[in-house]
mmCIF file of C-alpha atoms in Angstrom:
data_model
loop_
_atom_site.group_PDB
_atom_site.id
_atom_site.type_symbol
_atom_site.label_atom_id
_atom_site.label_comp_id
_atom_site.label_asym_id
_atom_site.label_seq_id
_atom_site.Cartn_x
_atom_site.Cartn_y
_atom_site.Cartn_z
ATOM 1 C CA MET A 1 141.093 -58.798 29.483
ATOM 2 C CA PRO A 2 145.097 -59.783 29.440
ATOM 3 C CA GLN A 3 146.768 -59.929 32.910
ATOM 4 C CA THR A 4 150.213 -58.368 33.422
ATOM 5 C CA PRO A 5 152.548 -60.416 33.310
ATOM 6 C CA ARG A 6 154.398 -61.458 36.955
ATOM 7 C CA SER A 7 157.784 -60.354 36.052
ATOM 8 C CA THR A 8 156.864 -57.234 34.974
ATOM 9 C CA LYS A 9 155.109 -56.498 37.319
ATOM 10 C CA ALA A 10 158.251 -57.410 39.939
ATOM 11 C CA ARG A 11 160.424 -54.761 37.723
ATOM 12 C CA LYS A 12 158.094 -52.235 38.373
ATOM 13 C CA SER A 13 157.913 -53.073 42.380
ATOM 14 C CA ARG A 14 161.960 -52.624 42.390
ATOM 15 C CA VAL A 15 161.575 -49.970 40.124
ATOM 16 C CA THR A 16 159.822 -48.348 42.732
ATOM 17 C CA ALA A 17 161.471 -49.617 45.976
ATOM 18 C CA TYR A 18 164.681 -48.039 44.915
ATOM 19 C CA ALA A 19 163.130 -44.120 43.799
ATOM 20 C CA GLU A 20 161.687 -44.901 47.190
ATOM 21 C CA GLY A 21 164.898 -46.031 48.909
ATOM 22 C CA VAL A 22 166.643 -43.184 47.420
ATOM 23 C CA ILE A 23 164.380 -40.562 48.148
ATOM 24 C CA ARG A 24 164.705 -41.834 51.956
ATOM 25 C CA ARG A 25 168.741 -42.008 51.721
ATOM 26 C CA PHE A 26 169.580 -38.365 48.931
ATOM 27 C CA SER A 27 169.213 -34.763 48.566
ATOM 28 C CA PRO A 28 166.461 -32.894 47.386
ATOM 29 C CA LEU A 29 167.253 -33.138 43.757
ATOM 30 C CA ALA A 30 168.283 -36.616 44.027
ATOM 31 C CA VAL A 31 165.042 -37.067 44.978
ATOM 32 C CA VAL A 32 163.125 -35.244 41.888
ATOM 33 C CA THR A 33 165.194 -36.933 39.519
ATOM 34 C CA ALA A 34 165.178 -40.275 41.402
ATOM 35 C CA ALA A 35 161.568 -41.142 41.068
ATOM 36 C CA VAL A 36 161.589 -39.521 37.774
ATOM 37 C CA LEU A 37 163.382 -42.557 36.393
ATOM 38 C CA ALA A 38 161.925 -44.206 38.203
ATOM 39 C CA LEU A 39 158.143 -42.924 36.282
ATOM 40 C CA GLY A 40 160.432 -43.407 33.063
ATOM 41 C CA LEU A 41 162.309 -46.849 33.494
ATOM 42 C CA SER A 42 158.889 -48.270 34.030
ATOM 43 C CA ALA A 43 156.910 -46.551 30.992
ATOM 44 C CA CYS A 44 159.792 -49.012 29.561
ATOM 45 C CA ALA A 45 158.786 -52.309 30.265
ATOM 46 C CA PRO A 46 158.063 -54.720 27.536
ATOM 47 C CA VAL A 47 154.991 -54.247 25.212
ATOM 48 C CA GLU A 48 153.603 -58.336 24.520
ATOM 49 C CA GLU A 49 152.163 -57.094 21.566
ATOM 50 C CA LYS A 50 152.112 -55.257 18.144
ATOM 51 C CA PRO A 51 150.310 -53.294 16.435
ATOM 52 C CA ALA A 52 149.410 -53.317 12.537
ATOM 53 C CA THR A 53 151.097 -50.573 10.599
ATOM 54 C CA GLN A 54 149.281 -47.377 10.625
ATOM 55 C CA PRO A 55 146.497 -46.609 8.229
ATOM 56 C CA THR A 56 146.724 -43.613 5.937
ATOM 57 C CA ALA A 57 143.995 -41.812 7.883
ATOM 58 C CA ASP A 58 145.083 -41.543 11.208
ATOM 59 C CA LEU A 59 148.487 -40.991 9.360
ATOM 60 C CA ALA A 60 146.378 -37.787 8.681
ATOM 61 C CA CYS A 61 145.078 -36.742 11.191
ATOM 62 C CA LEU A 62 147.702 -37.494 14.004
ATOM 63 C CA VAL A 63 149.844 -34.434 10.890
ATOM 64 C CA GLY A 64 150.025 -30.954 11.891
ATOM 65 C CA ALA A 65 150.044 -27.987 15.657
ATOM 66 C CA TRP A 66 148.558 -29.421 18.589
ATOM 67 C CA HIS A 67 148.757 -27.195 21.737
ATOM 68 C CA MET A 68 148.739 -28.104 25.086
ATOM 69 C CA GLY A 69 146.952 -24.651 27.436
ATOM 70 C CA GLN A 70 148.127 -24.409 31.508
ATOM 71 C CA ASP A 71 144.536 -26.778 32.553
ATOM 72 C CA GLN A 72 145.805 -29.275 29.675
ATOM 73 C CA VAL A 73 148.880 -29.521 31.418
ATOM 74 C CA THR A 74 148.669 -28.912 35.006
ATOM 75 C CA ALA A 75 145.319 -31.965 34.089
ATOM 76 C CA PHE A 76 149.321 -33.989 32.430
ATOM 77 C CA TYR A 77 151.008 -32.956 35.452
ATOM 78 C CA ASN A 78 148.488 -33.929 38.376
ATOM 79 C CA ASP A 79 148.236 -37.348 36.612
ATOM 80 C CA VAL A 80 152.469 -37.983 37.158
ATOM 81 C CA ASN A 81 151.484 -36.352 40.847
ATOM 82 C CA SER A 82 148.868 -38.846 41.875
ATOM 83 C CA LEU A 83 150.883 -41.165 40.573
ATOM 84 C CA MET A 84 154.159 -39.568 43.107
ATOM 85 C CA ALA A 85 151.846 -39.560 45.977
ATOM 86 C CA GLY A 86 153.816 -40.529 48.836
ATOM 87 C CA SER A 87 156.970 -39.789 47.018
ATOM 88 C CA GLY A 88 158.189 -36.871 48.623
ATOM 89 C CA ALA A 89 158.334 -34.636 44.729
ATOM 90 C CA LYS A 90 155.068 -32.240 43.036
ATOM 91 C CA PHE A 91 155.549 -31.030 40.036
ATOM 92 C CA THR A 92 153.223 -27.508 39.203
ATOM 93 C CA PRO A 93 154.150 -25.999 35.683
ATOM 94 C CA VAL A 94 153.156 -22.409 34.084
ATOM 95 C CA GLY A 95 152.711 -22.191 30.858
ATOM 96 C CA THR A 96 151.324 -24.445 27.949
ATOM 97 C CA ALA A 97 152.871 -26.784 25.627
ATOM 98 C CA ASP A 98 153.127 -27.514 22.016
ATOM 99 C CA LEU A 99 153.495 -30.494 19.696
ATOM 100 C CA ILE A 100 154.014 -30.139 14.976
ATOM 101 C CA LEU A 101 153.820 -33.639 14.140
ATOM 102 C CA ARG A 102 155.733 -33.666 10.408
ATOM 103 C CA LYS A 103 154.433 -36.763 7.517
ATOM 104 C CA ASP A 104 157.808 -36.622 6.861
ATOM 105 C CA GLY A 105 158.208 -38.164 10.601
ATOM 106 C CA THR A 106 159.561 -35.545 12.696
ATOM 107 C CA TYR A 107 158.360 -33.791 14.870
ATOM 108 C CA THR A 108 159.578 -30.589 17.474
ATOM 109 C CA TRP A 109 157.809 -30.616 20.908
ATOM 110 C CA THR A 110 158.448 -27.498 22.792
ATOM 111 C CA PRO A 111 157.554 -28.429 26.471
ATOM 112 C CA ALA A 112 155.632 -25.618 29.531
ATOM 113 C CA GLU A 113 158.189 -22.937 30.025
ATOM 114 C CA GLN A 114 158.512 -23.554 34.045
ATOM 115 C CA VAL A 115 158.591 -26.173 35.783
ATOM 116 C CA THR A 116 158.193 -25.827 40.097
ATOM 117 C CA ALA A 117 159.651 -29.402 41.782
ATOM 118 C CA ASN A 118 158.483 -28.830 45.274
ATOM 119 C CA VAL A 119 160.393 -32.079 47.478
ATOM 120 C CA SER A 120 159.911 -31.672 51.706
ATOM 121 C CA GLY A 121 160.226 -27.881 51.616
ATOM 122 C CA THR A 122 162.795 -27.573 49.175
ATOM 123 C CA THR A 123 161.572 -25.733 45.402
ATOM 124 C CA ILE A 124 163.464 -26.410 42.236
ATOM 125 C CA LEU A 125 162.411 -24.099 39.388
ATOM 126 C CA ILE A 126 163.091 -25.502 36.163
ATOM 127 C CA ASN A 127 162.678 -22.556 32.618
ATOM 128 C CA PHE A 128 162.559 -23.837 30.047
ATOM 129 C CA LYS A 129 163.645 -22.108 26.348
ATOM 130 C CA GLY A 130 163.611 -24.273 23.202
ATOM 131 C CA SER A 131 162.746 -27.105 21.918
ATOM 132 C CA ILE A 132 163.303 -30.995 21.241
ATOM 133 C CA THR A 133 163.504 -31.865 18.184
ATOM 134 C CA GLY A 134 163.002 -35.691 17.131
ATOM 135 C CA THR A 135 161.174 -38.481 14.357
ATOM 136 C CA TYR A 136 158.432 -41.013 15.386
ATOM 137 C CA THR A 137 156.614 -43.744 14.313
ATOM 138 C CA VAL A 138 153.222 -45.118 13.893
ATOM 139 C CA THR A 139 151.791 -48.741 14.350
ATOM 140 C CA GLY A 140 147.846 -49.071 15.229
ATOM 141 C CA ASN A 141 146.812 -46.750 18.000
ATOM 142 C CA GLY A 142 150.646 -46.473 19.607
ATOM 143 C CA ILE A 143 153.388 -43.374 18.316
ATOM 144 C CA GLY A 144 156.162 -44.006 20.107
ATOM 145 C CA SER A 145 159.355 -41.155 19.407
ATOM 146 C CA GLN A 146 162.614 -43.001 17.561
ATOM 147 C CA THR A 147 164.884 -39.923 18.087
ATOM 148 C CA GLN A 148 165.222 -37.135 19.695
ATOM 149 C CA ASP A 149 167.924 -33.785 19.991
ATOM 150 C CA THR A 150 167.155 -31.927 23.081
ATOM 151 C CA SER A 151 170.607 -28.840 22.010
ATOM 152 C CA GLY A 152 167.883 -26.707 20.492
ATOM 153 C CA LEU A 153 166.430 -26.694 24.325
ATOM 154 C CA GLU A 154 168.008 -23.938 27.127
ATOM 155 C CA ILE A 155 167.176 -25.231 31.287
ATOM 156 C CA VAL A 156 167.904 -22.520 33.462
ATOM 157 C CA ALA A 157 167.719 -24.864 36.702
ATOM 158 C CA THR A 158 167.549 -22.916 40.261
ATOM 159 C CA ILE A 159 167.532 -24.337 44.980
ATOM 160 C CA ASP A 160 166.716 -21.197 46.606
ATOM 161 C CA GLY A 161 167.539 -18.702 44.074
ATOM 162 C CA LYS A 162 170.794 -20.672 43.399
ATOM 163 C CA GLY A 163 171.919 -21.942 40.194
ATOM 164 C CA THR A 164 171.872 -25.944 40.099
ATOM 165 C CA ASP A 165 172.303 -28.507 37.419
ATOM 166 C CA ALA A 166 168.644 -30.640 36.503
ATOM 167 C CA GLY A 167 170.079 -32.145 33.288
ATOM 168 C CA ALA A 168 168.566 -35.477 35.092
ATOM 169 C CA ILE A 169 166.323 -34.195 36.047
ATOM 170 C CA SER A 170 164.808 -31.755 32.699
ATOM 171 C CA GLN A 171 165.224 -35.650 30.374
ATOM 172 C CA GLN A 172 162.611 -36.711 32.260
ATOM 173 C CA ILE A 173 160.435 -33.862 32.723
ATOM 174 C CA SER A 174 160.872 -32.304 28.770
ATOM 175 C CA VAL A 175 160.482 -35.368 26.953
ATOM 176 C CA ALA A 176 157.397 -35.639 24.349
ATOM 177 C CA PRO A 177 154.212 -37.049 25.426
ATOM 178 C CA ILE A 178 154.932 -38.951 22.359
ATOM 179 C CA SER A 179 158.090 -41.519 23.717
ATOM 180 C CA ASP A 180 155.810 -45.006 24.160
ATOM 181 C CA ALA A 181 151.955 -43.340 24.006
ATOM 182 C CA LYS A 182 148.307 -45.012 23.298
ATOM 183 C CA TYR A 183 146.964 -42.357 21.165
ATOM 184 C CA GLY A 184 143.849 -41.569 20.147
ATOM 185 C CA CYS A 185 142.833 -38.821 17.325
ATOM 186 C CA LYS A 186 140.049 -36.450 16.503
ATOM 187 C CA PRO A 187 139.440 -33.670 13.364
ATOM 188 C CA ASP A 188 140.684 -30.863 16.260
ATOM 189 C CA THR A 189 141.723 -32.747 19.717
ATOM 190 C CA LEU A 190 144.900 -35.575 20.266
ATOM 191 C CA THR A 191 144.573 -37.579 23.288
ATOM 192 C CA LEU A 192 147.703 -39.301 24.482
ATOM 193 C CA ILE A 193 148.188 -41.731 27.385
ATOM 194 C CA ASN A 194 151.702 -42.540 28.380
ATOM 195 C CA LYS A 195 151.510 -45.497 30.517
ATOM 196 C CA LEU A 196 153.294 -44.684 33.142
ATOM 197 C CA SER A 197 153.902 -47.487 36.310
ATOM 198 C CA ASP A 198 151.321 -48.625 36.978
ATOM 199 C CA SER A 199 148.826 -45.563 36.307
ATOM 200 C CA THR A 200 148.093 -43.458 32.950
ATOM 201 C CA ALA A 201 148.631 -39.478 32.322
ATOM 202 C CA THR A 202 147.224 -37.921 29.587
ATOM 203 C CA SER A 203 147.711 -35.446 27.440
ATOM 204 C CA VAL A 204 144.581 -33.688 25.206
ATOM 205 C CA LEU A 205 145.687 -31.514 23.147
ATOM 206 C CA HIS A 206 143.611 -29.390 20.538
ATOM 207 C CA ARG A 207 145.187 -28.149 16.992
ATOM 208 C CA GLU A 208 145.824 -25.220 16.494
#
């Protein structure tokens, strides 16, 4: 099994240390932003090898409308919460999510309706309405979002019932699970495994 390069491990450690430092110093809103941003930065760590071009058969499997029920959405966030254990932030989603992958390389992602972030006794409610659109590519057993347009997604966030700007947070937690993932596709089930820091978060979707 290939070893992770020392430089990549060091990068992950620096990202994690940065997030933990912010958690100790700033407000609950900044805590969530920094912690989730750390996950996103770690997920962007360089990949050592590029897989081969995607076979047509798998593309045929990927294309279509996919649905995440409440149980599957909760399972994904459980993975995220496990990774963030000790950071002071915990996410709880309510609702379902939908992903449409088209043959022309475009996609539409409709995230869960509401995500609650609990940070050191403070509750942040983030409500989503609408969808994100973008383009994706497939190589080997990997799928990645190339572009995304969030103009069709409306976000309302509150802390203790008062409106707040959740822009930085929403950009991280509303992103489609194909931003940089490995996948497994069966006729009725799509499994997406996203690399987050030193672990992974898995999304399981069922064909509609």
